[in-house]
mmCIF file of C-alpha atoms and ligand atoms in Angstrom:
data_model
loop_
_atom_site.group_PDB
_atom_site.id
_atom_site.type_symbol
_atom_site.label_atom_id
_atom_site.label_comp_id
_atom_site.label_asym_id
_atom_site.label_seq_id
_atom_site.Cartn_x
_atom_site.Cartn_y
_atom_site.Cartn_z
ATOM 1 C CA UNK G 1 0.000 0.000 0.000
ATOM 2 C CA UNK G 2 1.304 3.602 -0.996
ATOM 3 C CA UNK G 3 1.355 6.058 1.418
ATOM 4 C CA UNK G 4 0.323 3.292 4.279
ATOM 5 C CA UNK G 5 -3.448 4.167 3.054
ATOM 6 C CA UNK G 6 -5.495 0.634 2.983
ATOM 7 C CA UNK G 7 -6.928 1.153 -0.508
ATOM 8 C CA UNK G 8 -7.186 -1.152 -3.555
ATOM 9 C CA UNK G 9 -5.119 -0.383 -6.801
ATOM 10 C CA UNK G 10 -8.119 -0.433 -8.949
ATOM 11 C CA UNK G 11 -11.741 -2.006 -8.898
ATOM 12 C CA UNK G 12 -10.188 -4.572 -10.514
ATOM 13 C CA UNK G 13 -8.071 -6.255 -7.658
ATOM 14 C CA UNK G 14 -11.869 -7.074 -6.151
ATOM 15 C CA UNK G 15 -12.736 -9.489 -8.643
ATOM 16 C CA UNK G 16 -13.349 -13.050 -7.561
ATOM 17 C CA UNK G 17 -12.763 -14.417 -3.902
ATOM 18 C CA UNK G 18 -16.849 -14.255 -3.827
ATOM 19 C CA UNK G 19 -18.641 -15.222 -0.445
ATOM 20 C CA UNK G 20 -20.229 -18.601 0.043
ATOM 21 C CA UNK G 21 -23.340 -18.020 2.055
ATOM 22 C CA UNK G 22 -25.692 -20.996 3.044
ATOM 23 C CA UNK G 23 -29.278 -21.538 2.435
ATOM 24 C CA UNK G 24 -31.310 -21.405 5.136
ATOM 25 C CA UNK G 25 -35.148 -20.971 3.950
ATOM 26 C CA UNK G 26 -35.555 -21.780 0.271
ATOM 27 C CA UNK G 27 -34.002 -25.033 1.066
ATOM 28 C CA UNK G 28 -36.938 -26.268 3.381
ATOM 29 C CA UNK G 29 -38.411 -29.781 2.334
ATOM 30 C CA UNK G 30 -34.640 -30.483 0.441
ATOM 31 C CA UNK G 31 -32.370 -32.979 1.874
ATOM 32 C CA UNK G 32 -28.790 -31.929 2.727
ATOM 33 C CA UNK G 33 -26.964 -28.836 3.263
ATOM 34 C CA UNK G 34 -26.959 -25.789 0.530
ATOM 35 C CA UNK G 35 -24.493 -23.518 -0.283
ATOM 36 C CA UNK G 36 -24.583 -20.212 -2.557
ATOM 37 C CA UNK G 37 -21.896 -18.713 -4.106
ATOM 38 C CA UNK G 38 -22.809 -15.264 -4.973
ATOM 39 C CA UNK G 39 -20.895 -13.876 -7.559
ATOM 40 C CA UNK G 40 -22.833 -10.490 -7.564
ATOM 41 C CA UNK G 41 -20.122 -9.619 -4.999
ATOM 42 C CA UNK G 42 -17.728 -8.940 -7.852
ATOM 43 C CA UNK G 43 -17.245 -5.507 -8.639
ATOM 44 C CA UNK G 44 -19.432 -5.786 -12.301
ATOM 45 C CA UNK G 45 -22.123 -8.142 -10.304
ATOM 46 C CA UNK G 46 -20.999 -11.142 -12.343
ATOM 47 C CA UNK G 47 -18.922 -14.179 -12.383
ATOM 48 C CA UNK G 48 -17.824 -12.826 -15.726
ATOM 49 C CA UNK G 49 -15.721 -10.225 -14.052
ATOM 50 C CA UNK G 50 -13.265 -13.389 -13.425
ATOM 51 C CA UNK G 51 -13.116 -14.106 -17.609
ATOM 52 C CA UNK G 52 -12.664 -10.550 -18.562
ATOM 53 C CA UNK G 53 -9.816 -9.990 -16.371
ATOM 54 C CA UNK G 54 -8.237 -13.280 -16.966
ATOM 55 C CA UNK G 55 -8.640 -12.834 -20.619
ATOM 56 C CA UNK G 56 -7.015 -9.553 -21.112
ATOM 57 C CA UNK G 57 -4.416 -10.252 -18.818
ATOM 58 C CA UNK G 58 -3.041 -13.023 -20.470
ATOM 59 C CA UNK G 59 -3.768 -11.215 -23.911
ATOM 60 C CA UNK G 60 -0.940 -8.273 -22.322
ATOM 61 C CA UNK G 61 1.399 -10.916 -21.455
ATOM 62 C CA UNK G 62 1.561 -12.141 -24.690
ATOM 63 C CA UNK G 63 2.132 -8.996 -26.232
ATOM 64 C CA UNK G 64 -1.028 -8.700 -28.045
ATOM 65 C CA UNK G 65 -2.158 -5.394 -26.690
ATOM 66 C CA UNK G 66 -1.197 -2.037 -26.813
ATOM 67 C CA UNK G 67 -2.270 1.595 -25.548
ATOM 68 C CA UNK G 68 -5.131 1.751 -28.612
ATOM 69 C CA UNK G 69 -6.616 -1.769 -28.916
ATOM 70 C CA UNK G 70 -9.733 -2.536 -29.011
ATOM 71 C CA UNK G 71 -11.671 -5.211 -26.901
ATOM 72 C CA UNK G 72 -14.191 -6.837 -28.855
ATOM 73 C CA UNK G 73 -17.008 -9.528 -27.564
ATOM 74 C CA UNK G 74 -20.404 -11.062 -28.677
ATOM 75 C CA UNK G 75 -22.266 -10.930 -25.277
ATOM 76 C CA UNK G 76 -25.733 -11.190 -23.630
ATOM 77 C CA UNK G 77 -24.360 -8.785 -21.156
ATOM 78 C CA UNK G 78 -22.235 -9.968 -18.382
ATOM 79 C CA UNK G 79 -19.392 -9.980 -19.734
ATOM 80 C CA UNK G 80 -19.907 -7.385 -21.870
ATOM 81 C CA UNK G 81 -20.238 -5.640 -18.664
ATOM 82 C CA UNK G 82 -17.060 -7.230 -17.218
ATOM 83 C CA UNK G 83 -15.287 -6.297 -20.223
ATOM 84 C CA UNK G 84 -16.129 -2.639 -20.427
ATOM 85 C CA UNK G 85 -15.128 -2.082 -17.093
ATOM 86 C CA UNK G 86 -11.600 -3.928 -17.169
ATOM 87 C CA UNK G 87 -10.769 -1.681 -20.584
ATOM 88 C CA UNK G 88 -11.962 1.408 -19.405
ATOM 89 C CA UNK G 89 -9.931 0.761 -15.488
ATOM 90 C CA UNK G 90 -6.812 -0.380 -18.486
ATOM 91 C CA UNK G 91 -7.700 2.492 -20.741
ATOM 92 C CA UNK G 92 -8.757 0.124 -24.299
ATOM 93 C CA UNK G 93 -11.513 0.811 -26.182
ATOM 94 C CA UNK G 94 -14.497 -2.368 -26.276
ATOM 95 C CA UNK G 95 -16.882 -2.751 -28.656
ATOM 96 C CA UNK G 96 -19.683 -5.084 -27.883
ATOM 97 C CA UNK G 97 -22.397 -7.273 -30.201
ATOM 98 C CA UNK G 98 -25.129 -8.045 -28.063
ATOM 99 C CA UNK G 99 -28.367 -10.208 -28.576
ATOM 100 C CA UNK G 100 -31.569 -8.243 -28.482
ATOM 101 C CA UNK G 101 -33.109 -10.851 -26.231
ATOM 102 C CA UNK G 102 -30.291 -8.448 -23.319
ATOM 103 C CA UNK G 103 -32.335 -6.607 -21.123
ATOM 104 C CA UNK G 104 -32.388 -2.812 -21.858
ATOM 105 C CA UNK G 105 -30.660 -2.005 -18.614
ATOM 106 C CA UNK G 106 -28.091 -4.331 -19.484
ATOM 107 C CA UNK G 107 -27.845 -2.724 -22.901
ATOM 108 C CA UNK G 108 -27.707 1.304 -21.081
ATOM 109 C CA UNK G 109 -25.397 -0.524 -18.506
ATOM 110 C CA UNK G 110 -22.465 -1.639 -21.020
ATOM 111 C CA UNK G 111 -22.999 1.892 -22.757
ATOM 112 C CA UNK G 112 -22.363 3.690 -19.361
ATOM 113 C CA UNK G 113 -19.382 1.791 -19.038
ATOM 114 C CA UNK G 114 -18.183 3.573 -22.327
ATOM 115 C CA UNK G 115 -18.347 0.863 -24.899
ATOM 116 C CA UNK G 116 -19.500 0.989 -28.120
ATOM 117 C CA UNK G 117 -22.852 -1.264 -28.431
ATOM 118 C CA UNK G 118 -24.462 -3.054 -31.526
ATOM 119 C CA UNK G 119 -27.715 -4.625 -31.103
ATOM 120 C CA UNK G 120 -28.548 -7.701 -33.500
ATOM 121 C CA UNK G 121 -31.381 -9.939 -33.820
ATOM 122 C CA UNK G 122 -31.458 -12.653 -31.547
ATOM 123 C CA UNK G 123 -33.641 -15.442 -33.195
ATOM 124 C CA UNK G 124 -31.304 -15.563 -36.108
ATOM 125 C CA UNK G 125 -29.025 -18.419 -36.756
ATOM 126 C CA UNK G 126 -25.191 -18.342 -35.459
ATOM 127 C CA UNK G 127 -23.696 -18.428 -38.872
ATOM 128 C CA UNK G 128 -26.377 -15.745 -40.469
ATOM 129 C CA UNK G 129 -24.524 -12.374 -41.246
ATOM 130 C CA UNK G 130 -26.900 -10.223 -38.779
ATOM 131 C CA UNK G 131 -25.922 -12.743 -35.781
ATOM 132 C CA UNK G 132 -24.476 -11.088 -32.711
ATOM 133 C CA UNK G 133 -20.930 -13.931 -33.730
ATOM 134 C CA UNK G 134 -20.970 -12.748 -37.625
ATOM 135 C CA UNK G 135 -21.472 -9.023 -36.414
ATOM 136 C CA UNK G 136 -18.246 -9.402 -33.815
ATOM 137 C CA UNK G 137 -16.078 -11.272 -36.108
ATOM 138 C CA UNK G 138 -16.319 -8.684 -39.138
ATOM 139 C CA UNK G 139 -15.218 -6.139 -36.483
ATOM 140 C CA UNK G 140 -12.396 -7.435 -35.363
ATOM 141 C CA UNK G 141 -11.273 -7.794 -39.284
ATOM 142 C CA UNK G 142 -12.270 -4.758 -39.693
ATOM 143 C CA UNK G 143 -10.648 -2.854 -36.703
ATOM 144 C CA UNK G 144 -6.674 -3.023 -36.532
ATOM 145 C CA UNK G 145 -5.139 -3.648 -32.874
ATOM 146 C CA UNK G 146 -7.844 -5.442 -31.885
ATOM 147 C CA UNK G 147 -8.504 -8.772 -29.542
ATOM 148 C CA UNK G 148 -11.828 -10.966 -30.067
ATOM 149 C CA UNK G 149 -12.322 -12.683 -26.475
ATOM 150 C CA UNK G 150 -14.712 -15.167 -28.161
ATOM 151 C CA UNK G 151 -16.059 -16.750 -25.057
ATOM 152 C CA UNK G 152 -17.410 -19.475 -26.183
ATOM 153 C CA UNK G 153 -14.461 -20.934 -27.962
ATOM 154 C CA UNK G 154 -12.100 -19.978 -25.519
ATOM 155 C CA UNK G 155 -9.938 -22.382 -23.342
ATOM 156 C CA UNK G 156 -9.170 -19.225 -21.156
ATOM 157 C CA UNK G 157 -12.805 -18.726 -20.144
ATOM 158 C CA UNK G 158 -12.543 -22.604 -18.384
ATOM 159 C CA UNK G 159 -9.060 -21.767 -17.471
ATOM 160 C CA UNK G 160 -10.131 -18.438 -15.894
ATOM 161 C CA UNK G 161 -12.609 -20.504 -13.057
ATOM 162 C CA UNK G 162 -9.713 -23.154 -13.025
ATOM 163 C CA UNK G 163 -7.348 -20.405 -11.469
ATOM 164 C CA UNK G 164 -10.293 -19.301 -9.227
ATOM 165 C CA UNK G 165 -13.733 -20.462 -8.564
ATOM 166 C CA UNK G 166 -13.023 -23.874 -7.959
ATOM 167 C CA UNK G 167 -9.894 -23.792 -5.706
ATOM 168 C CA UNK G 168 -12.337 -20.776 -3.536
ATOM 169 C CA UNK G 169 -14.766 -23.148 -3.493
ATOM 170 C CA UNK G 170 -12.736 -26.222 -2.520
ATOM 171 C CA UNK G 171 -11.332 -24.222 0.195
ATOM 172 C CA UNK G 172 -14.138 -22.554 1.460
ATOM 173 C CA UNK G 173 -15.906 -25.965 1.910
ATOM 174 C CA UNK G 174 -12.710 -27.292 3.780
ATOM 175 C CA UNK G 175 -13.297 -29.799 0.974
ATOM 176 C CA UNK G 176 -16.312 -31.297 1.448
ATOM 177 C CA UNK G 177 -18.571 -30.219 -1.029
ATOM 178 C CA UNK G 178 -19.832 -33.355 -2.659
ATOM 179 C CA UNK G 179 -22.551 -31.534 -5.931
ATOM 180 C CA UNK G 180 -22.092 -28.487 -7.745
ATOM 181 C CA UNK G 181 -24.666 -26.837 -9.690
ATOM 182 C CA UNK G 182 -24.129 -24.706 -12.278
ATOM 183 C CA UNK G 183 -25.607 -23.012 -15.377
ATOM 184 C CA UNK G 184 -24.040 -24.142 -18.873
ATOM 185 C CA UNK G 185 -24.137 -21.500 -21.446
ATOM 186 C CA UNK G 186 -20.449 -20.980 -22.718
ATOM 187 C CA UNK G 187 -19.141 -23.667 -19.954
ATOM 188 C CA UNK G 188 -16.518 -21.575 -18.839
ATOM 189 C CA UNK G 189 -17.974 -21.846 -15.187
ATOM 190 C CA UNK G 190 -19.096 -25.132 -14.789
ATOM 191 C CA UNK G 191 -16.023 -26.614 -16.577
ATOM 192 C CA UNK G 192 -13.355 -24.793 -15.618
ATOM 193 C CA UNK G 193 -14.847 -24.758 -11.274
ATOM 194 C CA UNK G 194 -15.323 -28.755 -12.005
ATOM 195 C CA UNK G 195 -11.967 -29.736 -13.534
ATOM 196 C CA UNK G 196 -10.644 -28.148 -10.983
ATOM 197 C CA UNK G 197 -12.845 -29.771 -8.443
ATOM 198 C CA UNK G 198 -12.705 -33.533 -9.800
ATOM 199 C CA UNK G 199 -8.770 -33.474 -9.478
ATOM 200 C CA UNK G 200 -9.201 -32.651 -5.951
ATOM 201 C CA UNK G 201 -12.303 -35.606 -5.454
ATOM 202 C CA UNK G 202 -13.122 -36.924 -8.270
ATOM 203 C CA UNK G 203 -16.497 -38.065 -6.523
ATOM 204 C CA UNK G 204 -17.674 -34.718 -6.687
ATOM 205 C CA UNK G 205 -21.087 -34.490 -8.616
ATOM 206 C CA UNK G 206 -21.382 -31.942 -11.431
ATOM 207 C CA UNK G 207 -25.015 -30.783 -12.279
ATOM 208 C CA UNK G 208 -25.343 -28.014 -15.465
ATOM 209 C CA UNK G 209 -28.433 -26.758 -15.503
ATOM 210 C CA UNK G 210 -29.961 -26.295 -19.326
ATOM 211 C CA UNK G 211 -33.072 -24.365 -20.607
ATOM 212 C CA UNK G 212 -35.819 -25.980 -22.844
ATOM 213 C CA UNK G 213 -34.472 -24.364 -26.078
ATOM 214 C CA UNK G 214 -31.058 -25.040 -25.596
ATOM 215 C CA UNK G 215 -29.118 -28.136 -27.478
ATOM 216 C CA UNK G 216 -26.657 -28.842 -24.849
ATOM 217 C CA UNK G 217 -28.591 -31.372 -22.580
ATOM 218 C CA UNK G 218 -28.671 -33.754 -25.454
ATOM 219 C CA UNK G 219 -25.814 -33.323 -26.932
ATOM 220 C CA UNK G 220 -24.361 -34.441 -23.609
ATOM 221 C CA UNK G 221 -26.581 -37.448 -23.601
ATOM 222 C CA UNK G 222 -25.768 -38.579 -27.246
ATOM 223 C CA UNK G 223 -23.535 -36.542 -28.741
ATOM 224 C CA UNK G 224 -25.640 -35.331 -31.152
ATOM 225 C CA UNK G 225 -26.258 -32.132 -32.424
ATOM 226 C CA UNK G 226 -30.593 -32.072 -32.837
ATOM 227 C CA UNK G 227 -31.922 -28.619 -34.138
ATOM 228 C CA UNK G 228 -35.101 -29.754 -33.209
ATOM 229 C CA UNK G 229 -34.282 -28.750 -29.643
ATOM 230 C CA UNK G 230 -33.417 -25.004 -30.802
ATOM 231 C CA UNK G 231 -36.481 -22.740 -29.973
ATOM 232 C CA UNK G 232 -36.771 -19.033 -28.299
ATOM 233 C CA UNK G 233 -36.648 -19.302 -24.906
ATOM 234 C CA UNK G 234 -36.289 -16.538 -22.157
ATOM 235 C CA UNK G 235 -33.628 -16.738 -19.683
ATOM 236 C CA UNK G 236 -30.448 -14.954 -20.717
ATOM 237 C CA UNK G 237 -26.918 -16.696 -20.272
ATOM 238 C CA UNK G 238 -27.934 -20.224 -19.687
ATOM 239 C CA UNK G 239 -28.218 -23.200 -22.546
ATOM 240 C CA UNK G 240 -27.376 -22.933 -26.520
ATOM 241 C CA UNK G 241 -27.892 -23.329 -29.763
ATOM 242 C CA UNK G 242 -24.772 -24.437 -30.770
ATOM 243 C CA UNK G 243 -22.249 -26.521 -29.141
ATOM 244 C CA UNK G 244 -19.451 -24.417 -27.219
ATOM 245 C CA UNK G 245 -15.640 -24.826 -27.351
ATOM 246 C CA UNK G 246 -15.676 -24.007 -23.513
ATOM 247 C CA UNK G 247 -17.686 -26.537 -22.444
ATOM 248 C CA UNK G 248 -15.837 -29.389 -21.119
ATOM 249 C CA UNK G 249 -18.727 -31.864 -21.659
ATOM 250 C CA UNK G 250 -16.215 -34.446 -19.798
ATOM 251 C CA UNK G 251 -16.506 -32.813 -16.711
ATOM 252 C CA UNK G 252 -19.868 -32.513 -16.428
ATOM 253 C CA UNK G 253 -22.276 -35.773 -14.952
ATOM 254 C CA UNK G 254 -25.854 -34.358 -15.836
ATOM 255 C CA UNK G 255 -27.517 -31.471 -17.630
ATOM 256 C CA UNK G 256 -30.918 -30.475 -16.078
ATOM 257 C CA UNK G 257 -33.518 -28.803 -17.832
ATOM 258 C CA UNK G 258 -35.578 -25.928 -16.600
ATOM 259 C CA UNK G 259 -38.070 -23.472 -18.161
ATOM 260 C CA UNK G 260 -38.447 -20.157 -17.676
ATOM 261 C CA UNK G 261 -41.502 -19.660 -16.001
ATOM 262 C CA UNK G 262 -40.444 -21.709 -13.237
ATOM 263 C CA UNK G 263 -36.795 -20.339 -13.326
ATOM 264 C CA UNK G 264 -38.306 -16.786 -12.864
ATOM 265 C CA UNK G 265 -40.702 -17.472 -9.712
ATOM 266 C CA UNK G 266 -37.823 -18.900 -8.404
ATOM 267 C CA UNK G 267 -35.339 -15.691 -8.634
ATOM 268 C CA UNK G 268 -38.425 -14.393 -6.883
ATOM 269 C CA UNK G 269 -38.858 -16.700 -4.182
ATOM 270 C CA UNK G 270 -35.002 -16.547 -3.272
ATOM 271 C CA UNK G 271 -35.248 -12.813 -2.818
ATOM 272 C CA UNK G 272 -38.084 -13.710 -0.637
ATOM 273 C CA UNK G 273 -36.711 -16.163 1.554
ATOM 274 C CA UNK G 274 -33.267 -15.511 1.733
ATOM 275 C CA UNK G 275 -32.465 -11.379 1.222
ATOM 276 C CA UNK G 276 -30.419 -12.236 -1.565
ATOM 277 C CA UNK G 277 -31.397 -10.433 -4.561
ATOM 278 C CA UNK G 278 -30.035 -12.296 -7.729
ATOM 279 C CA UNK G 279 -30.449 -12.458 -11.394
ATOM 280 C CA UNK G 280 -32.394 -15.147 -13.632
ATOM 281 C CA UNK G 281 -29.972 -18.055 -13.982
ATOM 282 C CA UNK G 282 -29.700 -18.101 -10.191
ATOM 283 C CA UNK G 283 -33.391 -18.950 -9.767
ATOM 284 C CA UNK G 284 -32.410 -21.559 -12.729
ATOM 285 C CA UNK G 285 -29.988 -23.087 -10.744
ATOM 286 C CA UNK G 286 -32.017 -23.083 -7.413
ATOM 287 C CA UNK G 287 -35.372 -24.975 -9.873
ATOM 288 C CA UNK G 288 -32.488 -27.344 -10.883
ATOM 289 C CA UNK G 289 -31.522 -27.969 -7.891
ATOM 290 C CA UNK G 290 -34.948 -28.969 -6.098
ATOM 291 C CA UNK G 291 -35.633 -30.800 -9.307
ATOM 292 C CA UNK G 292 -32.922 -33.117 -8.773
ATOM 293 C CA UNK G 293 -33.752 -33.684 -5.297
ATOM 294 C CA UNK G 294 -36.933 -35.012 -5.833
ATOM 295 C CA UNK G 295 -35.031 -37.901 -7.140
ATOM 296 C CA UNK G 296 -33.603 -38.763 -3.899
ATOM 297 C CA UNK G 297 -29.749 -38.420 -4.999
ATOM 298 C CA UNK G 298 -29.187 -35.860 -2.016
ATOM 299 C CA UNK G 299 -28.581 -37.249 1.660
ATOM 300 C CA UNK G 300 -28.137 -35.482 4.960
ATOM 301 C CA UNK G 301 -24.218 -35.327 4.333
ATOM 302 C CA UNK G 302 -24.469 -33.935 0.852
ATOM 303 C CA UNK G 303 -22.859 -30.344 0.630
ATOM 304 C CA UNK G 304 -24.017 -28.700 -2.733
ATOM 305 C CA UNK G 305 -22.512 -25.288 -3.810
ATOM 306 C CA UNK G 306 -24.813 -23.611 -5.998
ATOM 307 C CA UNK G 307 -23.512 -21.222 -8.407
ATOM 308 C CA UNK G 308 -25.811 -18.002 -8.383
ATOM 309 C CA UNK G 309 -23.718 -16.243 -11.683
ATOM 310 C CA UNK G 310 -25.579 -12.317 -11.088
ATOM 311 C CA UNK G 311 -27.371 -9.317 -9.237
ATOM 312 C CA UNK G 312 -31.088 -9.027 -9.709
ATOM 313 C CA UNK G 313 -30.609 -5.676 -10.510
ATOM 314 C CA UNK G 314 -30.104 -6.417 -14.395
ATOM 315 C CA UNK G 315 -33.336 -7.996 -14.358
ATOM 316 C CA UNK G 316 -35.715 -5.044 -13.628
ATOM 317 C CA UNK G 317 -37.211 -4.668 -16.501
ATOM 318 C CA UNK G 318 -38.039 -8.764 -16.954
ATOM 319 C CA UNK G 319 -38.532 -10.794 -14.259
ATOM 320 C CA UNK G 320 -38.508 -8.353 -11.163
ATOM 321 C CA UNK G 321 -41.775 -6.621 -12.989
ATOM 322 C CA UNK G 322 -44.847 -8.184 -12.494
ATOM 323 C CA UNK G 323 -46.073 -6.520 -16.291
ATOM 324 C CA UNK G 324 -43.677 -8.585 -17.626
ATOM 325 C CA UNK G 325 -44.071 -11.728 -15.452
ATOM 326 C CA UNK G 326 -47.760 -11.097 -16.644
ATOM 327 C CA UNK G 327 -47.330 -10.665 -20.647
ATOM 328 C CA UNK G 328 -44.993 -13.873 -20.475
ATOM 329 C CA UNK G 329 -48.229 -15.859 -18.614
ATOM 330 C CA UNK G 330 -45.921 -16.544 -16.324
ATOM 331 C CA UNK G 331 -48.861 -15.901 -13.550
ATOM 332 C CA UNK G 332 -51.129 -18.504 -15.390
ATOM 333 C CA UNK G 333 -48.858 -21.035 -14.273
ATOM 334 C CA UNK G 334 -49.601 -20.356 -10.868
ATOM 335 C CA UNK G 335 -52.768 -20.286 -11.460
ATOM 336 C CA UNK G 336 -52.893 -16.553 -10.205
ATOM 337 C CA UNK G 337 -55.007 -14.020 -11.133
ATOM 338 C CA UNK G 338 -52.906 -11.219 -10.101
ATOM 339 C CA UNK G 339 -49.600 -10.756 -9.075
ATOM 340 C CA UNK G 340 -50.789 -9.988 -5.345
ATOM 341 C CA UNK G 341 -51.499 -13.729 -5.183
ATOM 342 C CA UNK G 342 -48.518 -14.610 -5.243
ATOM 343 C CA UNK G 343 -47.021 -16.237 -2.182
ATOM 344 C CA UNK G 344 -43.642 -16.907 -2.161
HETATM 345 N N1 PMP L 401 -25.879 -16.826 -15.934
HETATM 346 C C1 PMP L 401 -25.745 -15.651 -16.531
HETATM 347 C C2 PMP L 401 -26.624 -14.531 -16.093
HETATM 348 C C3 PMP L 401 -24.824 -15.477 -17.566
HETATM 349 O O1 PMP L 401 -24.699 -14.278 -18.172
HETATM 350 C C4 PMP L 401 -24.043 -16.594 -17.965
HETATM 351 C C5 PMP L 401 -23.058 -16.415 -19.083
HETATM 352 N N2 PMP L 401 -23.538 -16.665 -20.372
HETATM 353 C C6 PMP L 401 -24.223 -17.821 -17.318
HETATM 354 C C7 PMP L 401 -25.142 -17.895 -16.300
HETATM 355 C C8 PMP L 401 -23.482 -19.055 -17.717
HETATM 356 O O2 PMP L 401 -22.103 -19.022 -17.429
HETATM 357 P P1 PMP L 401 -21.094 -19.657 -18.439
HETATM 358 O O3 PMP L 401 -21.098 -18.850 -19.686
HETATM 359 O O4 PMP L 401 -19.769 -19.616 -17.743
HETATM 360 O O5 PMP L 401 -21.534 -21.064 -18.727
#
């Protein structure tokens, strides 16, 4: 520390070491003992924060940047996020392609952070010119100096919750966590915390949790690629439509599905129950995880670390309004009338 002040070098230097905090009410009924990590606690609100620095810091030890490069990403947000914030604290420019299924508070979020935002259609396919992929690609030819992180086909995304999330987690479970769950949309997470994690047990069960919508669950199961499972869905961040690089489908022992209806009451309910206010995907992993209970594979010893990958406060607009809970007929399937009905 300079000047014997106690103060951080940057925002950056409080990414990752993320609190584990234990369920205590949303649990009730499960079997076992539940464990969150919350990786809102990083300074951009998102596990992604751990990618985004990782990323560009090995990209400046290789030599590949200089004072005027340009950071360029296809994102639904997050890391977008993550990434606007680490160039701007390392003074690059970042240029983001973003779905238009993003929130638009995500969308005014990355452009606060000073990047440079292009909005493309989401329900087009990867390889179509006006995809968020195509869009990102032809800017990086286009624009000299410049990196494309490419999560999704990028071993340094895995690598990046090698170095971190797993080893945090393995310590701050003294070792005995015996399930993870985890959303699978580029992998990065779920492979990267679980290859860590196997090497230290390899007992340890890994559960990715999948949307309706998304190819990955079978593609896992049979190793085939079935565009019959491709259709819109809503939750942002979680499941694909094409199979990712940075999924380690090796390290991973189940995919389970859950929709979005059920995903979003269950955000809800865990702002409800436990004070923790958290994005979409964490509800996702929460439904997973009482799904899988309900077939008995949890004891009174197990120790599952749930990975709860945002802040709540992205999700205004979507599934923290009851308008939009309502246009979605996501009430119906509570059989509600009205929001007000609602008990959580
Ligand atoms: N949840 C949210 C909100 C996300 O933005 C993402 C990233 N796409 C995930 C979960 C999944 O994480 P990963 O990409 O590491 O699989």
């Amino acid at each position: 520390m300079d000047n014997n002040i106690n103060a951080y070098n940057s925002i950056l230097d409080l990414v990752g070491n993320t609190p584990l905090i234990k369920l205590n009410r949303i649990t009730e009924g499960l079997t076992g003992n539940f464990y969150a990590k919350v990786e809102a606690f990083n300074p951009g609100h998102s596990a992604k924060d751990r990618i985004a620095v990782h990323i560009i810091e090995q990209a400046e030890q290789k030599g590949l940047l200089n004072a005027d490069s340009t950071i360029i990403e296809t994102t639904s947000g997050n890391t977008g996020f993550s990434l606007a914030m680490a160039s701007m604290v390392k003074g690059y420019k970042c240029i983001l392609a973003v779905s238009s299924k993003s929130s638009p508070d995500k969308i005014d979020m990355l452009r606060s952070m000073g990047a440079e935002v292009y909005v493309c259609p989401a329900h087009v396919a990867a390889d179509d010119p006006r995809s968020y992929y195509e869009v990102a690609k032809r800017l990086h030819k286009e624009t000299p100096g410049s990196i494309y992180i490419n999560q999704y086909f990028n071993e340094l995304n895995i690598e990046a919750h090698y170095n971190t999330t797993g080893p945090e987690i393995w310590k701050q479970t003294n070792g005995n966590i015996t399930h993870l769950v985890s959303c699978s949309g580029t992998g990065g997470t779920i492979s990267g915390t679980a290859r860590f994690l196997k090497e230290q047990n390899p007992d340890i069960k890994v559960l990715a949790v999948d949307a309706y919508g998304s190819v990955l669950k079978k593609y896992h199961e049979t190793g085939e690629f079935d565009h019959e499972e491709i259709y819109p869905y809503r939750i942002e961040g979680l499941g694909k439509n094409l199979i990712p690089k940075a999924t380690d489908f090796n390290s991973i022992d189940r995919y389970i599905k859950v929709t979005d209806a059920e995903s979003a009451h269950m955000a809800r309910k865990i702002a409800h129950s436990e004070g923790m206010f958290v994005g979409y995907t964490s509800g996702a992993a929460m439904q997973a995880t009482i799904q899988y209970n309900t077939e008995g594979e949890f004891d009174k010893n197990s120790n599952v670390v749930l990975i709860f990958p945002d802040h709540g406060s992205r999700y205004m607009s979507k599934i923290y309004s009851d308008e939009w809970m309502q246009n979605q007929g996501f009430f119906d399937a509570k059989n509600a009338e009205s929001p007000k009905e609602i008990q959580y």
